Amino acid sequence: MAAISDESEPTFRLSMLIYDTRYRSLTIQAVALLGFLLGIGWLISNAAQNLADLGKPLGFGFLANPAGYDINQRLIEYNSQSSHARAALVGLLNTLLVAVLGCILATVIGVVVGVLRLSKNWLIAKVMTVYVETFRNVPVLLWIVFAMAIFIETLPQPRDFRGDDPAASMWLWDSVAFTNRGFYIPMPQFGAGSIVVVVGFLASLVGIWAYRRYARKKQEATGEISPVFWVSVGLFFVPAILLQLIMGSPITLQYPELAGFNFRGGIYMRNSLIALWLALSFYTAAFIAEIVRAGILSVSKGQTEAASALGIRPSRTMRLVILPQALRVIIPPLISNYLNLTKNSSLAIAVGYMDITGTLGGITLNQTGREMETLLLLMLCYLCISLTVSFIMNWYNESIKLRER
């Protein structure tokens, strides 16, 4: 017969917050959190009071004042009479431009180098090792300045393209010019009816994605391999070219031309942008290559042997068997490298590229003397960019995670 206990739960008393082990840890955490918040509040209040005593109360009204300075590389309309807020926006877009271009190029180079480091060809493997060790053991700032120096010292000046017997000539059927001031490439011009071509091209991209998805599911279900590469190439080019011809060529190209002391027309990319982009990409790619190599080595050799036993070629084994499994190991550290590349883009000021640090955290700060507000906005911008990159990559990592069936 079970004994029935008549002991009741003890009544809660305040002293139990200290002496009762069930509540003590919660009490300590609450006190620590309160102390932390009070410390932060005191710092903010003290900073605001000191700024007010200096005649600079905390405020962001200066962002509406005219900036009064030019920005050499911009993606949107801007002039010296635009506001500081618009100057900050131009700098932010320049930062995003370098970050996106750098992440794409660094990923391509890093994956290729990481795979080649495992090559059985002794020369290729050693050359890739030298590349990795050279780039990752030299500060990225030196690579940025070095790339800028190469462009300035080795590329021709615009005047070298002038004359009957010029010292330099344009590339790709006189459509691209590489000078020590920057690169000039053709700019697309959209005329009447171009929207049809653009929509058709976007539909082609959707078609490529749908066909590749269909081919993959078909292979998983039946084992039959459908031609993917050439079909994708055909869908990429043929519909857009046909629509371009049918609509009377509404999309044309504006080529750069030498006029006066410099080139006019086309898309102008300053040498500082190119130097920063290439230096950040090659530097980050060295780290990504090691991550890719570690990810590939984490996959059991039995996977490769099984694929070989099934008659799958080595290139397809790497693309279809090894890399998809290695992504589980590659993606998490890859996020950190993307974040590092984005934050390292703040070194752009060393070569005169006007990113968000150069505009908001540089000229705007010096002109207005609003160091507290500009630095807070600057930190907020980088925080938002980093959190966005982390969110996208974590979502991608979750989508490719292996799931038990």
PDB file of C-alpha atoms in Angstrom, residues 79-367:
ATOM      1  CA  ASN A  79      26.411  66.093 -57.356  1.00  0.00           C
ATOM      2  CA  SER A  80      28.101  68.317 -54.812  1.00  0.00           C
ATOM      3  CA  GLN A  81      24.775  70.025 -53.975  1.00  0.00           C
ATOM      4  CA  SER A  82      23.167  66.734 -52.940  1.00  0.00           C
ATOM      5  CA  SER A  83      22.596  66.072 -49.259  1.00  0.00           C
ATOM      6  CA  HIS A  84      24.870  64.192 -46.889  1.00  0.00           C
ATOM      7  CA  ALA A  85      22.206  61.487 -46.747  1.00  0.00           C
ATOM      8  CA  ARG A  86      22.445  60.947 -50.510  1.00  0.00           C
ATOM      9  CA  ALA A  87      26.243  60.952 -50.306  1.00  0.00           C
ATOM     10  CA  ALA A  88      25.982  58.227 -47.659  1.00  0.00           C
ATOM     11  CA  LEU A  89      23.611  56.293 -49.922  1.00  0.00           C
ATOM     12  CA  VAL A  90      26.080  56.519 -52.830  1.00  0.00           C
ATOM     13  CA  GLY A  91      28.833  55.236 -50.544  1.00  0.00           C
ATOM     14  CA  LEU A  92      26.622  52.427 -49.278  1.00  0.00           C
ATOM     15  CA  LEU A  93      25.851  51.320 -52.852  1.00  0.00           C
ATOM     16  CA  ASN A  94      29.565  51.404 -53.658  1.00  0.00           C
ATOM     17  CA  THR A  95      30.226  49.184 -50.637  1.00  0.00           C
ATOM     18  CA  LEU A  96      27.522  46.741 -51.716  1.00  0.00           C
ATOM     19  CA  LEU A  97      28.920  46.728 -55.275  1.00  0.00           C
ATOM     20  CA  VAL A  98      32.388  45.721 -54.088  1.00  0.00           C
ATOM     21  CA  ALA A  99      30.972  43.202 -51.605  1.00  0.00           C
ATOM     22  CA  VAL A 100      28.765  41.439 -54.159  1.00  0.00           C
ATOM     23  CA  LEU A 101      31.407  41.392 -56.909  1.00  0.00           C
ATOM     24  CA  GLY A 102      34.052  40.260 -54.422  1.00  0.00           C
ATOM     25  CA  CYS A 103      31.966  37.424 -52.973  1.00  0.00           C
ATOM     26  CA  ILE A 104      31.163  36.089 -56.461  1.00  0.00           C
ATOM     27  CA  LEU A 105      34.740  36.206 -57.769  1.00  0.00           C
ATOM     28  CA  ALA A 106      36.265  34.931 -54.506  1.00  0.00           C
ATOM     29  CA  THR A 107      33.882  31.963 -54.491  1.00  0.00           C
ATOM     30  CA  VAL A 108      34.720  31.011 -58.084  1.00  0.00           C
ATOM     31  CA  ILE A 109      38.473  31.319 -57.547  1.00  0.00           C
ATOM     32  CA  GLY A 110      38.344  29.640 -54.133  1.00  0.00           C
ATOM     33  CA  VAL A 111      36.400  26.604 -55.363  1.00  0.00           C
ATOM     34  CA  VAL A 112      38.694  26.128 -58.385  1.00  0.00           C
ATOM     35  CA  VAL A 113      41.880  26.536 -56.330  1.00  0.00           C
ATOM     36  CA  GLY A 114      40.558  24.308 -53.538  1.00  0.00           C
ATOM     37  CA  VAL A 115      39.819  21.497 -56.004  1.00  0.00           C
ATOM     38  CA  LEU A 116      43.133  21.945 -57.818  1.00  0.00           C
ATOM     39  CA  ARG A 117      45.054  21.756 -54.532  1.00  0.00           C
ATOM     40  CA  LEU A 118      43.939  18.125 -54.348  1.00  0.00           C
ATOM     41  CA  SER A 119      45.039  17.427 -57.917  1.00  0.00           C
ATOM     42  CA  LYS A 120      47.297  14.449 -58.507  1.00  0.00           C
ATOM     43  CA  ASN A 121      49.335  16.668 -60.816  1.00  0.00           C
ATOM     44  CA  TRP A 122      52.303  17.656 -58.635  1.00  0.00           C
ATOM     45  CA  LEU A 123      52.966  20.962 -60.421  1.00  0.00           C
ATOM     46  CA  ILE A 124      49.361  22.193 -60.304  1.00  0.00           C
ATOM     47  CA  ALA A 125      48.968  21.238 -56.641  1.00  0.00           C
ATOM     48  CA  LYS A 126      52.194  23.043 -55.658  1.00  0.00           C
ATOM     49  CA  VAL A 127      51.344  26.165 -57.677  1.00  0.00           C
ATOM     50  CA  MET A 128      47.987  26.371 -55.918  1.00  0.00           C
ATOM     51  CA  THR A 129      49.712  25.892 -52.557  1.00  0.00           C
ATOM     52  CA  VAL A 130      52.062  28.779 -53.307  1.00  0.00           C
ATOM     53  CA  TYR A 131      49.098  30.964 -54.256  1.00  0.00           C
ATOM     54  CA  VAL A 132      47.228  30.173 -51.047  1.00  0.00           C
ATOM     55  CA  GLU A 133      50.209  30.656 -48.742  1.00  0.00           C
ATOM     56  CA  THR A 134      51.294  33.848 -50.500  1.00  0.00           C
ATOM     57  CA  PHE A 135      47.964  35.616 -50.408  1.00  0.00           C
ATOM     58  CA  ARG A 136      46.717  34.657 -46.968  1.00  0.00           C
ATOM     59  CA  ASN A 137      49.989  35.519 -45.220  1.00  0.00           C
ATOM     60  CA  VAL A 138      50.211  39.084 -46.516  1.00  0.00           C
ATOM     61  CA  PRO A 139      47.853  41.783 -45.135  1.00  0.00           C
ATOM     62  CA  VAL A 140      45.017  42.570 -47.474  1.00  0.00           C
ATOM     63  CA  LEU A 141      45.791  46.298 -47.304  1.00  0.00           C
ATOM     64  CA  LEU A 142      49.146  45.655 -48.971  1.00  0.00           C
ATOM     65  CA  TRP A 143      47.453  43.662 -51.736  1.00  0.00           C
ATOM     66  CA  ILE A 144      45.005  46.518 -52.361  1.00  0.00           C
ATOM     67  CA  VAL A 145      47.779  49.106 -52.609  1.00  0.00           C
ATOM     68  CA  PHE A 146      49.913  46.728 -54.697  1.00  0.00           C
ATOM     69  CA  ALA A 147      47.096  46.135 -57.196  1.00  0.00           C
ATOM     70  CA  MET A 148      46.515  49.878 -57.463  1.00  0.00           C
ATOM     71  CA  ALA A 149      50.228  50.475 -58.085  1.00  0.00           C
ATOM     72  CA  ILE A 150      50.240  47.861 -60.858  1.00  0.00           C
ATOM     73  CA  PHE A 151      47.336  49.555 -62.634  1.00  0.00           C
ATOM     74  CA  ILE A 152      48.901  53.011 -62.369  1.00  0.00           C
ATOM     75  CA  GLU A 153      52.383  51.943 -63.460  1.00  0.00           C
ATOM     76  CA  THR A 154      51.647  49.386 -66.172  1.00  0.00           C
ATOM     77  CA  LEU A 155      48.453  50.460 -67.956  1.00  0.00           C
ATOM     78  CA  PRO A 156      48.632  53.169 -70.646  1.00  0.00           C
ATOM     79  CA  GLN A 157      47.384  56.717 -70.239  1.00  0.00           C
ATOM     80  CA  PRO A 158      44.383  57.887 -72.295  1.00  0.00           C
ATOM     81  CA  ARG A 159      46.660  60.022 -74.497  1.00  0.00           C
ATOM     82  CA  ASP A 160      48.504  56.873 -75.576  1.00  0.00           C
ATOM     83  CA  PHE A 161      45.381  55.908 -77.557  1.00  0.00           C
ATOM     84  CA  ARG A 162      45.542  59.118 -79.635  1.00  0.00           C
ATOM     85  CA  GLY A 163      47.195  59.590 -83.025  1.00  0.00           C
ATOM     86  CA  ASP A 164      47.691  57.736 -86.291  1.00  0.00           C
ATOM     87  CA  ASP A 165      50.169  55.385 -84.698  1.00  0.00           C
ATOM     88  CA  PRO A 166      48.955  55.137 -81.058  1.00  0.00           C
ATOM     89  CA  ALA A 167      51.091  53.520 -78.404  1.00  0.00           C
ATOM     90  CA  ALA A 168      48.045  51.651 -77.058  1.00  0.00           C
ATOM     91  CA  SER A 169      44.878  50.263 -78.605  1.00  0.00           C
ATOM     92  CA  MET A 170      41.468  49.203 -77.381  1.00  0.00           C
ATOM     93  CA  TRP A 171      40.507  45.539 -76.916  1.00  0.00           C
ATOM     94  CA  LEU A 172      37.688  43.375 -78.278  1.00  0.00           C
ATOM     95  CA  TRP A 173      37.070  45.125 -81.591  1.00  0.00           C
ATOM     96  CA  ASP A 174      37.763  48.596 -80.159  1.00  0.00           C
ATOM     97  CA  SER A 175      35.044  48.290 -77.528  1.00  0.00           C
ATOM     98  CA  VAL A 176      37.017  48.032 -74.255  1.00  0.00           C
ATOM     99  CA  ALA A 177      39.768  50.350 -73.022  1.00  0.00           C
ATOM    100  CA  PHE A 178      42.106  49.619 -70.128  1.00  0.00           C
ATOM    101  CA  THR A 179      43.843  52.772 -68.897  1.00  0.00           C
ATOM    102  CA  ASN A 180      45.650  53.824 -65.748  1.00  0.00           C
ATOM    103  CA  ARG A 181      42.592  55.930 -64.866  1.00  0.00           C
ATOM    104  CA  GLY A 182      40.139  53.068 -65.109  1.00  0.00           C
ATOM    105  CA  PHE A 183      38.391  50.611 -67.383  1.00  0.00           C
ATOM    106  CA  TYR A 184      35.833  51.568 -70.034  1.00  0.00           C
ATOM    107  CA  ILE A 185      33.370  48.977 -71.319  1.00  0.00           C
ATOM    108  CA  PRO A 186      30.240  49.246 -73.544  1.00  0.00           C
ATOM    109  CA  MET A 187      27.026  50.394 -71.889  1.00  0.00           C
ATOM    110  CA  PRO A 188      23.657  48.903 -72.983  1.00  0.00           C
ATOM    111  CA  GLN A 189      21.116  51.418 -74.275  1.00  0.00           C
ATOM    112  CA  PHE A 190      17.466  50.422 -73.945  1.00  0.00           C
ATOM    113  CA  GLY A 191      15.139  51.728 -76.690  1.00  0.00           C
ATOM    114  CA  ALA A 192      11.447  51.232 -77.405  1.00  0.00           C
ATOM    115  CA  GLY A 193      10.485  47.561 -77.242  1.00  0.00           C
ATOM    116  CA  SER A 194      13.459  46.581 -75.113  1.00  0.00           C
ATOM    117  CA  ILE A 195      11.126  45.566 -72.288  1.00  0.00           C
ATOM    118  CA  VAL A 196       9.974  42.631 -74.448  1.00  0.00           C
ATOM    119  CA  VAL A 197      13.551  41.436 -74.858  1.00  0.00           C
ATOM    120  CA  VAL A 198      14.276  41.848 -71.137  1.00  0.00           C
ATOM    121  CA  VAL A 199      11.135  39.944 -70.135  1.00  0.00           C
ATOM    122  CA  GLY A 200      11.990  37.207 -72.639  1.00  0.00           C
ATOM    123  CA  PHE A 201      15.497  36.941 -71.216  1.00  0.00           C
ATOM    124  CA  LEU A 202      14.166  36.673 -67.658  1.00  0.00           C
ATOM    125  CA  ALA A 203      11.728  34.008 -68.838  1.00  0.00           C
ATOM    126  CA  SER A 204      14.712  32.141 -70.344  1.00  0.00           C
ATOM    127  CA  LEU A 205      16.440  32.180 -66.965  1.00  0.00           C
ATOM    128  CA  VAL A 206      13.322  30.740 -65.349  1.00  0.00           C
ATOM    129  CA  GLY A 207      13.194  28.124 -68.116  1.00  0.00           C
ATOM    130  CA  ILE A 208      16.813  27.155 -67.478  1.00  0.00           C
ATOM    131  CA  TRP A 209      16.102  26.742 -63.766  1.00  0.00           C
ATOM    132  CA  ALA A 210      12.957  24.675 -64.460  1.00  0.00           C
ATOM    133  CA  TYR A 211      14.713  22.439 -67.004  1.00  0.00           C
ATOM    134  CA  ARG A 212      17.695  21.766 -64.725  1.00  0.00           C
ATOM    135  CA  ARG A 213      15.295  20.930 -61.894  1.00  0.00           C
ATOM    136  CA  TYR A 214      13.385  18.579 -64.193  1.00  0.00           C
ATOM    137  CA  ALA A 215      16.626  16.916 -65.385  1.00  0.00           C
ATOM    138  CA  ARG A 216      17.790  16.386 -61.799  1.00  0.00           C
ATOM    139  CA  LYS A 217      14.515  14.843 -60.674  1.00  0.00           C
ATOM    140  CA  LYS A 218      14.453  12.647 -63.775  1.00  0.00           C
ATOM    141  CA  GLN A 219      17.957  11.412 -63.036  1.00  0.00           C
ATOM    142  CA  GLU A 220      17.066  10.706 -59.400  1.00  0.00           C
ATOM    143  CA  ALA A 221      13.972   8.767 -60.458  1.00  0.00           C
ATOM    144  CA  THR A 222      15.246   6.832 -63.480  1.00  0.00           C
ATOM    145  CA  GLY A 223      19.022   7.253 -63.538  1.00  0.00           C
ATOM    146  CA  GLU A 224      18.796   8.658 -67.066  1.00  0.00           C
ATOM    147  CA  ILE A 225      21.057  11.675 -67.640  1.00  0.00           C
ATOM    148  CA  SER A 226      19.576  14.477 -69.730  1.00  0.00           C
ATOM    149  CA  PRO A 227      21.761  17.009 -71.590  1.00  0.00           C
ATOM    150  CA  VAL A 228      21.862  20.061 -69.378  1.00  0.00           C
ATOM    151  CA  PHE A 229      24.777  22.275 -70.407  1.00  0.00           C
ATOM    152  CA  TRP A 230      24.002  22.805 -74.087  1.00  0.00           C
ATOM    153  CA  VAL A 231      20.267  23.075 -73.461  1.00  0.00           C
ATOM    154  CA  SER A 232      20.947  25.768 -70.860  1.00  0.00           C
ATOM    155  CA  VAL A 233      23.264  27.615 -73.254  1.00  0.00           C
ATOM    156  CA  GLY A 234      20.593  27.478 -75.972  1.00  0.00           C
ATOM    157  CA  LEU A 235      17.879  28.762 -73.634  1.00  0.00           C
ATOM    158  CA  PHE A 236      20.190  31.522 -72.442  1.00  0.00           C
ATOM    159  CA  PHE A 237      21.038  32.937 -75.879  1.00  0.00           C
ATOM    160  CA  VAL A 238      18.509  31.854 -78.546  1.00  0.00           C
ATOM    161  CA  PRO A 239      15.219  33.369 -77.207  1.00  0.00           C
ATOM    162  CA  ALA A 240      16.857  36.708 -76.364  1.00  0.00           C
ATOM    163  CA  ILE A 241      18.584  36.929 -79.778  1.00  0.00           C
ATOM    164  CA  LEU A 242      15.375  36.070 -81.634  1.00  0.00           C
ATOM    165  CA  LEU A 243      13.377  38.674 -79.676  1.00  0.00           C
ATOM    166  CA  GLN A 244      16.116  41.232 -80.299  1.00  0.00           C
ATOM    167  CA  LEU A 245      15.884  40.630 -84.058  1.00  0.00           C
ATOM    168  CA  ILE A 246      12.081  40.490 -84.143  1.00  0.00           C
ATOM    169  CA  MET A 247      11.707  43.778 -82.192  1.00  0.00           C
ATOM    170  CA  GLY A 248      14.182  45.574 -84.481  1.00  0.00           C
ATOM    171  CA  SER A 249      17.231  45.578 -82.192  1.00  0.00           C
ATOM    172  CA  PRO A 250      15.886  47.862 -79.425  1.00  0.00           C
ATOM    173  CA  ILE A 251      18.906  47.181 -77.206  1.00  0.00           C
ATOM    174  CA  THR A 252      22.117  48.712 -78.494  1.00  0.00           C
ATOM    175  CA  LEU A 253      25.566  49.348 -77.025  1.00  0.00           C
ATOM    176  CA  GLN A 254      27.199  52.678 -76.360  1.00  0.00           C
ATOM    177  CA  TYR A 255      30.944  52.287 -76.922  1.00  0.00           C
ATOM    178  CA  PRO A 256      33.568  54.389 -75.138  1.00  0.00           C
ATOM    179  CA  GLU A 257      35.362  56.898 -77.385  1.00  0.00           C
ATOM    180  CA  LEU A 258      38.412  59.025 -76.819  1.00  0.00           C
ATOM    181  CA  ALA A 259      37.293  62.662 -76.618  1.00  0.00           C
ATOM    182  CA  GLY A 260      39.619  65.385 -75.372  1.00  0.00           C
ATOM    183  CA  PHE A 261      41.816  64.245 -72.518  1.00  0.00           C
ATOM    184  CA  ASN A 262      39.839  61.135 -71.615  1.00  0.00           C
ATOM    185  CA  PHE A 263      37.338  58.563 -72.834  1.00  0.00           C
ATOM    186  CA  ARG A 264      33.648  59.390 -72.997  1.00  0.00           C
ATOM    187  CA  GLY A 265      30.646  57.071 -73.068  1.00  0.00           C
ATOM    188  CA  GLY A 266      30.270  53.469 -71.939  1.00  0.00           C
ATOM    189  CA  ILE A 267      30.569  52.238 -68.370  1.00  0.00           C
ATOM    190  CA  TYR A 268      33.463  53.731 -66.457  1.00  0.00           C
ATOM    191  CA  MET A 269      35.005  51.685 -63.647  1.00  0.00           C
ATOM    192  CA  ARG A 270      37.742  53.490 -61.763  1.00  0.00           C
ATOM    193  CA  ASN A 271      41.047  51.706 -61.255  1.00  0.00           C
ATOM    194  CA  SER A 272      40.494  52.007 -57.493  1.00  0.00           C
ATOM    195  CA  LEU A 273      37.320  49.924 -57.812  1.00  0.00           C
ATOM    196  CA  ILE A 274      39.051  47.267 -59.894  1.00  0.00           C
ATOM    197  CA  ALA A 275      42.097  47.167 -57.613  1.00  0.00           C
ATOM    198  CA  LEU A 276      39.950  46.852 -54.498  1.00  0.00           C
ATOM    199  CA  TRP A 277      37.714  44.217 -56.073  1.00  0.00           C
ATOM    200  CA  LEU A 278      40.573  42.016 -57.337  1.00  0.00           C
ATOM    201  CA  ALA A 279      42.662  42.344 -54.160  1.00  0.00           C
ATOM    202  CA  LEU A 280      39.763  41.458 -51.863  1.00  0.00           C
ATOM    203  CA  SER A 281      38.686  38.597 -54.129  1.00  0.00           C
ATOM    204  CA  PHE A 282      42.094  36.942 -54.462  1.00  0.00           C
ATOM    205  CA  TYR A 283      42.853  37.444 -50.776  1.00  0.00           C
ATOM    206  CA  THR A 284      39.541  35.945 -49.609  1.00  0.00           C
ATOM    207  CA  ALA A 285      39.726  33.196 -52.232  1.00  0.00           C
ATOM    208  CA  ALA A 286      42.887  31.875 -50.560  1.00  0.00           C
ATOM    209  CA  PHE A 287      40.903  31.218 -47.367  1.00  0.00           C
ATOM    210  CA  ILE A 288      37.903  29.842 -49.271  1.00  0.00           C
ATOM    211  CA  ALA A 289      40.218  27.429 -51.116  1.00  0.00           C
ATOM    212  CA  GLU A 290      41.331  25.938 -47.809  1.00  0.00           C
ATOM    213  CA  ILE A 291      37.718  25.639 -46.680  1.00  0.00           C
ATOM    214  CA  VAL A 292      36.798  23.876 -49.924  1.00  0.00           C
ATOM    215  CA  ARG A 293      39.777  21.547 -49.623  1.00  0.00           C
ATOM    216  CA  ALA A 294      38.834  20.662 -46.040  1.00  0.00           C
ATOM    217  CA  GLY A 295      35.226  20.072 -47.083  1.00  0.00           C
ATOM    218  CA  ILE A 296      36.246  17.713 -49.887  1.00  0.00           C
ATOM    219  CA  LEU A 297      38.598  15.781 -47.609  1.00  0.00           C
ATOM    220  CA  SER A 298      35.779  15.368 -45.089  1.00  0.00           C
ATOM    221  CA  VAL A 299      33.859  13.214 -47.587  1.00  0.00           C
ATOM    222  CA  SER A 300      34.669   9.548 -47.294  1.00  0.00           C
ATOM    223  CA  LYS A 301      36.831   8.055 -50.047  1.00  0.00           C
ATOM    224  CA  GLY A 302      34.276   5.322 -50.316  1.00  0.00           C
ATOM    225  CA  GLN A 303      31.964   7.805 -52.034  1.00  0.00           C
ATOM    226  CA  THR A 304      34.529   8.377 -54.784  1.00  0.00           C
ATOM    227  CA  GLU A 305      35.247   4.667 -55.121  1.00  0.00           C
ATOM    228  CA  ALA A 306      31.538   3.871 -55.338  1.00  0.00           C
ATOM    229  CA  ALA A 307      31.044   6.498 -58.042  1.00  0.00           C
ATOM    230  CA  SER A 308      34.018   5.136 -59.993  1.00  0.00           C
ATOM    231  CA  ALA A 309      32.644   1.613 -59.683  1.00  0.00           C
ATOM    232  CA  LEU A 310      29.407   2.873 -61.274  1.00  0.00           C
ATOM    233  CA  GLY A 311      31.390   4.262 -64.220  1.00  0.00           C
ATOM    234  CA  ILE A 312      30.889   7.941 -63.372  1.00  0.00           C
ATOM    235  CA  ARG A 313      33.625  10.158 -64.748  1.00  0.00           C
ATOM    236  CA  PRO A 314      35.864  11.994 -62.217  1.00  0.00           C
ATOM    237  CA  SER A 315      34.527  15.451 -63.175  1.00  0.00           C
ATOM    238  CA  ARG A 316      30.915  14.342 -62.661  1.00  0.00           C
ATOM    239  CA  THR A 317      31.899  12.555 -59.445  1.00  0.00           C
ATOM    240  CA  MET A 318      33.316  15.803 -58.107  1.00  0.00           C
ATOM    241  CA  ARG A 319      30.314  17.862 -59.247  1.00  0.00           C
ATOM    242  CA  LEU A 320      27.495  15.470 -58.396  1.00  0.00           C
ATOM    243  CA  VAL A 321      28.831  13.369 -55.504  1.00  0.00           C
ATOM    244  CA  ILE A 322      31.673  15.062 -53.626  1.00  0.00           C
ATOM    245  CA  LEU A 323      30.869  18.793 -53.694  1.00  0.00           C
ATOM    246  CA  PRO A 324      27.185  18.456 -52.649  1.00  0.00           C
ATOM    247  CA  GLN A 325      28.237  16.510 -49.549  1.00  0.00           C
ATOM    248  CA  ALA A 326      31.187  18.799 -48.868  1.00  0.00           C
ATOM    249  CA  LEU A 327      28.881  21.834 -48.820  1.00  0.00           C
ATOM    250  CA  ARG A 328      27.716  20.844 -45.330  1.00  0.00           C
ATOM    251  CA  VAL A 329      31.250  21.565 -44.106  1.00  0.00           C
ATOM    252  CA  ILE A 330      32.005  24.432 -46.495  1.00  0.00           C
ATOM    253  CA  ILE A 331      29.022  26.743 -45.996  1.00  0.00           C
ATOM    254  CA  PRO A 332      29.354  27.734 -42.273  1.00  0.00           C
ATOM    255  CA  PRO A 333      32.966  29.023 -42.491  1.00  0.00           C
ATOM    256  CA  LEU A 334      32.190  30.454 -45.922  1.00  0.00           C
ATOM    257  CA  ILE A 335      29.732  32.849 -44.234  1.00  0.00           C
ATOM    258  CA  SER A 336      32.524  34.219 -42.045  1.00  0.00           C
ATOM    259  CA  ASN A 337      34.701  34.853 -45.089  1.00  0.00           C
ATOM    260  CA  TYR A 338      31.908  36.706 -46.864  1.00  0.00           C
ATOM    261  CA  LEU A 339      31.483  38.879 -43.781  1.00  0.00           C
ATOM    262  CA  ASN A 340      35.232  39.504 -43.600  1.00  0.00           C
ATOM    263  CA  LEU A 341      35.324  40.513 -47.262  1.00  0.00           C
ATOM    264  CA  THR A 342      32.467  42.954 -46.732  1.00  0.00           C
ATOM    265  CA  LYS A 343      34.102  44.528 -43.711  1.00  0.00           C
ATOM    266  CA  ASN A 344      37.543  44.600 -45.355  1.00  0.00           C
ATOM    267  CA  SER A 345      36.023  46.729 -48.113  1.00  0.00           C
ATOM    268  CA  SER A 346      36.294  49.632 -45.625  1.00  0.00           C
ATOM    269  CA  LEU A 347      40.008  49.697 -46.565  1.00  0.00           C
ATOM    270  CA  ALA A 348      38.891  51.247 -49.868  1.00  0.00           C
ATOM    271  CA  ILE A 349      39.856  54.672 -48.588  1.00  0.00           C
ATOM    272  CA  ALA A 350      43.524  53.640 -48.994  1.00  0.00           C
ATOM    273  CA  VAL A 351      43.140  53.818 -52.809  1.00  0.00           C
ATOM    274  CA  GLY A 352      40.582  56.611 -52.953  1.00  0.00           C
ATOM    275  CA  TYR A 353      37.484  54.524 -53.569  1.00  0.00           C
ATOM    276  CA  MET A 354      34.493  56.252 -52.009  1.00  0.00           C
ATOM    277  CA  ASP A 355      32.597  53.611 -50.107  1.00  0.00           C
ATOM    278  CA  ILE A 356      30.396  54.196 -47.062  1.00  0.00           C
ATOM    279  CA  THR A 357      33.467  54.627 -44.856  1.00  0.00           C
ATOM    280  CA  GLY A 358      34.938  57.225 -47.200  1.00  0.00           C
ATOM    281  CA  THR A 359      31.732  59.258 -47.537  1.00  0.00           C
ATOM    282  CA  LEU A 360      29.791  59.028 -44.279  1.00  0.00           C
ATOM    283  CA  GLY A 361      32.697  58.067 -42.044  1.00  0.00           C
ATOM    284  CA  GLY A 362      35.229  60.280 -43.839  1.00  0.00           C
ATOM    285  CA  ILE A 363      34.310  63.529 -45.546  1.00  0.00           C
ATOM    286  CA  THR A 364      30.872  63.937 -43.956  1.00  0.00           C
ATOM    287  CA  LEU A 365      32.323  63.344 -40.476  1.00  0.00           C
ATOM    288  CA  ASN A 366      35.145  65.845 -41.024  1.00  0.00           C
ATOM    289  CA  GLN A 367      32.866  68.508 -42.497  1.00  0.00           C
TER     290      GLN A 367
END
